[in-house]
Coordinates of C-alpha atoms and ligand atoms in Angstrom, one line a residue:
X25 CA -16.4 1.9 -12.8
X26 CA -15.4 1.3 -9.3
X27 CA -16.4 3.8 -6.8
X28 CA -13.6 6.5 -5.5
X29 CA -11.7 5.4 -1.9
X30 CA -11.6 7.9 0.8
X31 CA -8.8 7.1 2.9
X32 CA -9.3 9.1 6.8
X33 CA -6.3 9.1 8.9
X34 CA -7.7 9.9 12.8
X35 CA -11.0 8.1 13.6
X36 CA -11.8 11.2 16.2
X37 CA -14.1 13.6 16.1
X38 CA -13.3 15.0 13.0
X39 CA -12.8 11.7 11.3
X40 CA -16.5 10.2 11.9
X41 CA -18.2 13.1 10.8
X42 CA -15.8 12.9 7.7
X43 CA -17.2 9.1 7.6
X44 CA -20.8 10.1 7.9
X45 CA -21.1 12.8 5.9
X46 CA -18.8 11.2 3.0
X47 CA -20.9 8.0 3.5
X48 CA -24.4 10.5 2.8
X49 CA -23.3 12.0 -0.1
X50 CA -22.2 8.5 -1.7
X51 CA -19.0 9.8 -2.4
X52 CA -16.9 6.8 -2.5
X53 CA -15.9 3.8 -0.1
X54 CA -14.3 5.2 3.0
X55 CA -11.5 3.2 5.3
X56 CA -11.1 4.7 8.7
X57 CA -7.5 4.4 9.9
X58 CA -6.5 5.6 13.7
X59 CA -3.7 3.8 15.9
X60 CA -6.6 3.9 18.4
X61 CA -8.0 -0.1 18.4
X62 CA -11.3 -0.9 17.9
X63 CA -12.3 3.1 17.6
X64 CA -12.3 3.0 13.5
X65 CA -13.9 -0.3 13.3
X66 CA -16.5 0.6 15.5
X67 CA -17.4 4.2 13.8
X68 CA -17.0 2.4 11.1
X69 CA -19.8 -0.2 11.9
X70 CA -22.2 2.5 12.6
X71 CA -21.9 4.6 10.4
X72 CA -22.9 1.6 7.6
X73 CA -25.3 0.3 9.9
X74 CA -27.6 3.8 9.2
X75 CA -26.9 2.6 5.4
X76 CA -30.7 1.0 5.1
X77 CA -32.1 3.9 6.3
X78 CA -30.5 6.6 4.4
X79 CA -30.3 4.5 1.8
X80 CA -26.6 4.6 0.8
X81 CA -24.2 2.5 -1.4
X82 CA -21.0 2.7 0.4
X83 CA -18.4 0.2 2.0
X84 CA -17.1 1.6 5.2
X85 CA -14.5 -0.2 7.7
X86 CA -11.9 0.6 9.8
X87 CA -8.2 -0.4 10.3
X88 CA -4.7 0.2 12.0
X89 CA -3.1 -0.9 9.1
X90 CA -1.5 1.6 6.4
X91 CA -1.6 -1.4 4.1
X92 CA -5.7 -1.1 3.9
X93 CA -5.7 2.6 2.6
X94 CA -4.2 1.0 -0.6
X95 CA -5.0 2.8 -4.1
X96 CA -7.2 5.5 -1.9
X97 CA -7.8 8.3 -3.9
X98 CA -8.4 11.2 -1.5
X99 CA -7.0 10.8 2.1
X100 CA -7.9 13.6 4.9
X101 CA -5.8 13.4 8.0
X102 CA -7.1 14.2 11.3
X103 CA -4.7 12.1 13.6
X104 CA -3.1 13.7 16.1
X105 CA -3.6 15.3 19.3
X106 CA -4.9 18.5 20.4
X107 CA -3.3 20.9 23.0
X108 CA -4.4 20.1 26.7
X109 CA -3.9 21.9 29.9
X110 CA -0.1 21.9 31.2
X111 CA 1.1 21.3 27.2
X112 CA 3.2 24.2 25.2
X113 CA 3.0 24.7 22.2
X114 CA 5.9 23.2 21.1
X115 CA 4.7 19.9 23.0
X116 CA 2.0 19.9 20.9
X117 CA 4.1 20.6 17.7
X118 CA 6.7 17.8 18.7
X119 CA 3.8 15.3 19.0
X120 CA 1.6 15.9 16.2
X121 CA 5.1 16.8 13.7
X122 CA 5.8 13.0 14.6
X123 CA 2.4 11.7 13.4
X124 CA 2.8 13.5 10.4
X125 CA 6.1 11.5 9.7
X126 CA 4.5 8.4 10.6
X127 CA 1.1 9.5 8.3
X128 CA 3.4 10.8 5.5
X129 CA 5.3 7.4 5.1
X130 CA 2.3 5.1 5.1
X131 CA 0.3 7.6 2.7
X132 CA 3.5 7.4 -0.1
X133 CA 3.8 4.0 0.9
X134 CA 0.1 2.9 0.0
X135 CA -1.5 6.0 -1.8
X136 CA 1.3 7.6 -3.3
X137 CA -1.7 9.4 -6.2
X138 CA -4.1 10.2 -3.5
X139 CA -5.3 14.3 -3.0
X140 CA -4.1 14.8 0.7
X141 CA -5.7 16.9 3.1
X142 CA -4.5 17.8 6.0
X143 CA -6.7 19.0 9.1
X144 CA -4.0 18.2 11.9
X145 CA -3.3 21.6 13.9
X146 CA -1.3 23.4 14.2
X147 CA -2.3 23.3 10.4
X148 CA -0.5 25.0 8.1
X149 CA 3.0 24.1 9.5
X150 CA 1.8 20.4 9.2
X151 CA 0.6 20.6 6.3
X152 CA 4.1 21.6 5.1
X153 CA 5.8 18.7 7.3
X154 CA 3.7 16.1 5.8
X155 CA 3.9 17.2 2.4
X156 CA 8.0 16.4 3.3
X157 CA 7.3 13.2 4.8
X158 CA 5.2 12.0 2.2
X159 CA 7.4 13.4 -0.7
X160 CA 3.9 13.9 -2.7
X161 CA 3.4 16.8 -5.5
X162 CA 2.9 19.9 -3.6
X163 CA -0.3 20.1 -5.9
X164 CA -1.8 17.0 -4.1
X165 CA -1.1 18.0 -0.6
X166 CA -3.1 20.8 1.1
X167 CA -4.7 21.9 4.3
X168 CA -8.1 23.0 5.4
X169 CA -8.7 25.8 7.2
X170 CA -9.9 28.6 4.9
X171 CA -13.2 27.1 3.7
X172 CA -13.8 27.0 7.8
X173 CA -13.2 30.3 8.8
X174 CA -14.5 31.7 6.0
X175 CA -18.2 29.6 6.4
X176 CA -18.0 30.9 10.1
X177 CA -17.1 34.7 9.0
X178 CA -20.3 33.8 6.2
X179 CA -22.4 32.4 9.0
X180 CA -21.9 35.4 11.1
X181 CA -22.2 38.1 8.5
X182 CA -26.0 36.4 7.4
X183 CA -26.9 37.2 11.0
X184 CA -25.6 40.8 11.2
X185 CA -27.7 41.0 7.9
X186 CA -30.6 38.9 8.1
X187 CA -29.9 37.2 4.7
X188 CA -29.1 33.6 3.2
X189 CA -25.7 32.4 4.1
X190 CA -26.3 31.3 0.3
X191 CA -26.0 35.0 -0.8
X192 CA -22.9 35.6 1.5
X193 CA -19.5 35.6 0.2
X194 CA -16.3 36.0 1.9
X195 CA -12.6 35.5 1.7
X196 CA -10.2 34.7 4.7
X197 CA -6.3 34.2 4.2
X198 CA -3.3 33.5 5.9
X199 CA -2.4 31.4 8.8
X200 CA -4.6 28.9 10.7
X201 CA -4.5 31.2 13.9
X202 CA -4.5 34.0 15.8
X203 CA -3.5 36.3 12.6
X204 CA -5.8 35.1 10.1
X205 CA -6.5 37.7 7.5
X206 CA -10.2 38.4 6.8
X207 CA -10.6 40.1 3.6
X208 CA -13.8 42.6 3.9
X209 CA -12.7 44.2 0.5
X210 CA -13.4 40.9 -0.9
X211 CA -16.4 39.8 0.9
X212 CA -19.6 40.3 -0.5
X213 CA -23.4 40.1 0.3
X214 CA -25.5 39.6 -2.9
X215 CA -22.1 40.5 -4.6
X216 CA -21.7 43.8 -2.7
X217 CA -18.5 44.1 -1.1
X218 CA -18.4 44.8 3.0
X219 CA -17.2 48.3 2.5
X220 CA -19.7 49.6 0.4
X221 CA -22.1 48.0 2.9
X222 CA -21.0 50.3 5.0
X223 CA -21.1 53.1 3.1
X224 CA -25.0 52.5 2.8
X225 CA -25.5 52.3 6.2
X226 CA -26.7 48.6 6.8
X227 CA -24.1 48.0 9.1
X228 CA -21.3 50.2 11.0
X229 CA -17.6 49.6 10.7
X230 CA -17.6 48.9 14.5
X231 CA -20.2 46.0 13.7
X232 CA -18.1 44.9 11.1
X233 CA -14.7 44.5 13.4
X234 CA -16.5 42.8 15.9
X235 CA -17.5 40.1 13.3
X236 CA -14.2 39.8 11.8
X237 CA -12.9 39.5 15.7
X238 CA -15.3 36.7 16.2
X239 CA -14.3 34.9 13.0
X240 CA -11.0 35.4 14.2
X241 CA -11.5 33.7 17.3
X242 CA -14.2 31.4 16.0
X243 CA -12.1 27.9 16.7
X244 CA -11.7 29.3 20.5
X245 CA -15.3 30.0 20.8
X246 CA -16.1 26.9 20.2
X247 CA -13.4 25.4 22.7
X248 CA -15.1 27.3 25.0
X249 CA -18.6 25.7 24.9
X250 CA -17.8 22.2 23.9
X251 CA -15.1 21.9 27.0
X252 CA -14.2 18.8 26.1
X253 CA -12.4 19.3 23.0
X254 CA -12.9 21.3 19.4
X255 CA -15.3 22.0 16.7
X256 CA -15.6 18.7 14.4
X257 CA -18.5 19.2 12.2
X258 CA -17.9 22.3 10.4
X259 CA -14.5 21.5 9.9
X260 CA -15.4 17.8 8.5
X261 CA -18.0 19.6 6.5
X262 CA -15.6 21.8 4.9
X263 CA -13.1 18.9 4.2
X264 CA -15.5 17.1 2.4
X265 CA -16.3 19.9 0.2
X266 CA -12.8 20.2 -0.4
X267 CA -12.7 16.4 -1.5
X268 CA -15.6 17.0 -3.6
X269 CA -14.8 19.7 -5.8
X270 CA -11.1 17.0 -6.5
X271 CA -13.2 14.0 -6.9
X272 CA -15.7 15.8 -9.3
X273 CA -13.6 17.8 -10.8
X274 CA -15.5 20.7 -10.1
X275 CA -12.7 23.3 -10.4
X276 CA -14.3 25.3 -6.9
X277 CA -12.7 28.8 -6.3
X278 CA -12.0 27.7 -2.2
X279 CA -9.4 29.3 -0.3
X280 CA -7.3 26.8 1.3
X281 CA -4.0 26.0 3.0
X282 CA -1.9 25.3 -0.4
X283 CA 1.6 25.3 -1.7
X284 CA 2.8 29.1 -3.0
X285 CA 5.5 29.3 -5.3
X286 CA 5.7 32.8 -6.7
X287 CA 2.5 33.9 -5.9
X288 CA 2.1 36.3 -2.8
X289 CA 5.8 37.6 -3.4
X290 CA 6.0 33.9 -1.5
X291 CA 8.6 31.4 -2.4
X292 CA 7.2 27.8 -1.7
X293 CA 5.2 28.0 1.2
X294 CA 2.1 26.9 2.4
X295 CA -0.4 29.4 4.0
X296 CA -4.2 29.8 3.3
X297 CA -4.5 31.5 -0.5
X298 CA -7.5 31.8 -2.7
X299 CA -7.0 28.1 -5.2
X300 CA -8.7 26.4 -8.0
X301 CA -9.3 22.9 -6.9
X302 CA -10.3 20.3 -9.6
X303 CA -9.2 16.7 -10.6
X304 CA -5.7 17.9 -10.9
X305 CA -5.5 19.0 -7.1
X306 CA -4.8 22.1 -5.8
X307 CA -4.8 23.4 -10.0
X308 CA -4.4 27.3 -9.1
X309 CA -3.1 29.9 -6.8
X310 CA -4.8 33.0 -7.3
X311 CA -2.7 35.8 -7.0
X312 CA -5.1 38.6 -5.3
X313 CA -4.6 42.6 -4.8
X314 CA -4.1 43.8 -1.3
X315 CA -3.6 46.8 -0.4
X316 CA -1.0 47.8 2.1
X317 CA -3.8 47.4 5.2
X318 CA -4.3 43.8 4.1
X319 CA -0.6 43.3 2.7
X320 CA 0.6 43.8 6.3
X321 CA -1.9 41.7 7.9
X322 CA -1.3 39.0 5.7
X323 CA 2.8 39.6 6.1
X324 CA 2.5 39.3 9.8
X325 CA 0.4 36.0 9.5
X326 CA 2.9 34.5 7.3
X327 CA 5.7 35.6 9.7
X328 CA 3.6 33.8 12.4
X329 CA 3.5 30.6 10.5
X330 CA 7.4 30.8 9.2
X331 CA 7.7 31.0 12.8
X332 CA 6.0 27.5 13.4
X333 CA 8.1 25.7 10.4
X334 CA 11.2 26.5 11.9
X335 CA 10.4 24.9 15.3
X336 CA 9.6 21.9 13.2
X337 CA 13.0 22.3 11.6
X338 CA 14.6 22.3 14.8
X339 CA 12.6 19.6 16.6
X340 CA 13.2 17.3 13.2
X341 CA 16.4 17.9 11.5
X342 CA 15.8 15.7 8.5
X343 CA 13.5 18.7 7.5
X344 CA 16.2 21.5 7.5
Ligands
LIG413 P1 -9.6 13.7 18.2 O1 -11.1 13.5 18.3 O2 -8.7 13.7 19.3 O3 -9.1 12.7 17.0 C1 -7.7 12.5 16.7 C2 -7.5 11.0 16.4 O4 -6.2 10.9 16.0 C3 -7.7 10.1 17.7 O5 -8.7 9.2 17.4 C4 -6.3 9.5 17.8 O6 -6.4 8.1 18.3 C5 -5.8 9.6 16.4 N1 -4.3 9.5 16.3 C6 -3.4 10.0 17.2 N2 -2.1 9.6 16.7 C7 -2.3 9.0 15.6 C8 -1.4 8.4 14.6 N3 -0.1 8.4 14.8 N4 -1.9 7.8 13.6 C9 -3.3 7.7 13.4 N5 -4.2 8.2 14.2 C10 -3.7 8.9 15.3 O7 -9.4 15.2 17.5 P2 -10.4 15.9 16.4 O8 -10.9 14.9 15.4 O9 -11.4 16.7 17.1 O10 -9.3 16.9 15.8 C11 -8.2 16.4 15.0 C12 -7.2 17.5 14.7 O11 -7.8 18.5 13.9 C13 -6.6 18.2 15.9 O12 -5.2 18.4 15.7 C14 -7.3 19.5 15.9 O13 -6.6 20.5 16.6 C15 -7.5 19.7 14.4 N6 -8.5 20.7 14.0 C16 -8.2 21.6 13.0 C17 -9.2 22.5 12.6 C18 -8.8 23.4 11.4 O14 -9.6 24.2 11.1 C19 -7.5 23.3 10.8 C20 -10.4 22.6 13.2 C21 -10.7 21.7 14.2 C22 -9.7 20.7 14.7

């Protein structure tokens, strides 16, 4: 059987790591695409040139032609350009609304039964746009973003607690952004929700609010340190495991940017929601409890979001 192809649209940051880390974990042969000359090619090179010593059977190359994602069957798009000094946000939506088109096309042109995700910010209003562009089932196109801010809100609850991240679980929803929703009701250390943590005194709610602050402004920590752009390895990491559970069929419970269609009192939407993913793509939304805390929390995210599709909508007609 021929291996899987992992098709990664941007050869940035985000897209080598993809490379390297989907090049460890043999999980297909990967083409690089970028508009960039030379940049895919060359991580490209690389990354198969530490083949001998990991020890690795995978194909990597790199092109700036759609025609070479042919037949892929998972493609995650990076490409795109992130906000820099002087830009609004609107700019940054204009620009990066525009590669989706141009991304959207060549994936329905060329891998038309590929599992897309999308990683291009600001996410989950282009994830939307380049599920319209491509025309794909909304079942095959998704965004990243909840298994991210849910590893950091994981990574920084093992801290407070001194335990494994392994025995840390945790759930955040809604937008990509400034209103993300993280749920404390429905994370859990050694399967004991936040709350009841609490209760026994192992941490304080103030503790707790900090955390769920931080996670909140995890991405702009980050920005802080690195200067010179944003986080790319936990993000990559997160993709991949994304692609895994479709390429494996390993029907993962991972929350994730996904298309909600009666679900969430939502009528067909994208915005980060608990899903089943497994060989037939995003295969379930799961339809949580809130209460009316989390209900408005995850209202006003979805406001904030609605907010961002209908700038799209206006700078691109053809999407009204
Ligand atoms: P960067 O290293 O700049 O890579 C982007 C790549 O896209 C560059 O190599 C460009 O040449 C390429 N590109 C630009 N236009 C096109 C085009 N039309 N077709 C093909 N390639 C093109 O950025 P990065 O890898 O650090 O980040 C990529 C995106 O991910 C940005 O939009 C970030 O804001 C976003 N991001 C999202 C998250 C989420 O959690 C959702 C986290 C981190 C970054």
């Amino acid at each position: 059987m021929a291996r899987p192809k992992i098709a990664l649209i941007g050869a940035g940051q985000i897209g080598g790591t993809l490379a390297h880390l989907a090049a460890l974990k043999e999980l297909g042969d990967i083409v690089l695409f970028d508009i960039a000359e030379g940049t895919p090619e060359g991580k490209a090179l690389d990354i198969a040139e530490s083949g001998p010593s990991e020890g690795f059977d995978a194909t990597l190359s790199g092109t700036q032609s759609y025609a070479d994602i042919a037949g892929a069957d998972v493609c995650i798009v990076t490409a795109g350009v992130a906000r820099k000094p002087g830009m609004s946000r609107d700019d940054l939506l204009g620009i990066n609304l525009k590669v989706m088109k141009s991304v959207g096309e060549g994936i329905a042109a060329h891998a038309p039964n590929a599992f897309v995700i999308c990683i291009t910010n600001p996410l989950d209003a282009m994830v939307w746009a380049l599920r319209e562009f491509s025309g794909l089932p909304h079942e095959k196109v998704c965004g990243m973003a909840g298994v991210l801010d849910s590893a950091r809100f994981r990574h920084f609850l093992s801290l407070e607690f001194g335990v494994s991240m392994r025995d840390v679980t945790a759930f955040v929803l809604g937008g990509h952004g400034d209103t993300m929703v993280p749920l404390a009701r429905y994370s859990t250390v050694g399967g004991i929700p936040l709350p009841d943590l609490v209760d026994m005194g192992w941490t304080t709610q103030d503790k707790l609010d900090a955390i769920i602050q931080r996670t909140r402004d995890g991405g702009a920590e980050i920005v802080g340190l690195l200067k010179t752009g944003s986080a790319f390895y936990a993000p990559a990491t997160s993709a991949i495991e994304m692609a895994e559970a479709y390429l494996k069929d390993q029907k993962r419970v991972l929350p994730c940017a996904a298309y909600v269609d009666g679900a969430f009192g939502l009528n067909g939407f994208y915005v980060g929601v608990p899903t089943v993913i497994g060989a037939g793509g995003i295969e379930k939304v799961i339809d949580i409890n809130m209460n009316k805390d989390e209900q408005a929390m995850f209202d006003k995210s979805v406001d904030a979001v609605k907010g961002l599709v209908k700038a799209c909508k206006e700078i691109d007609p053809s999407l009204a």
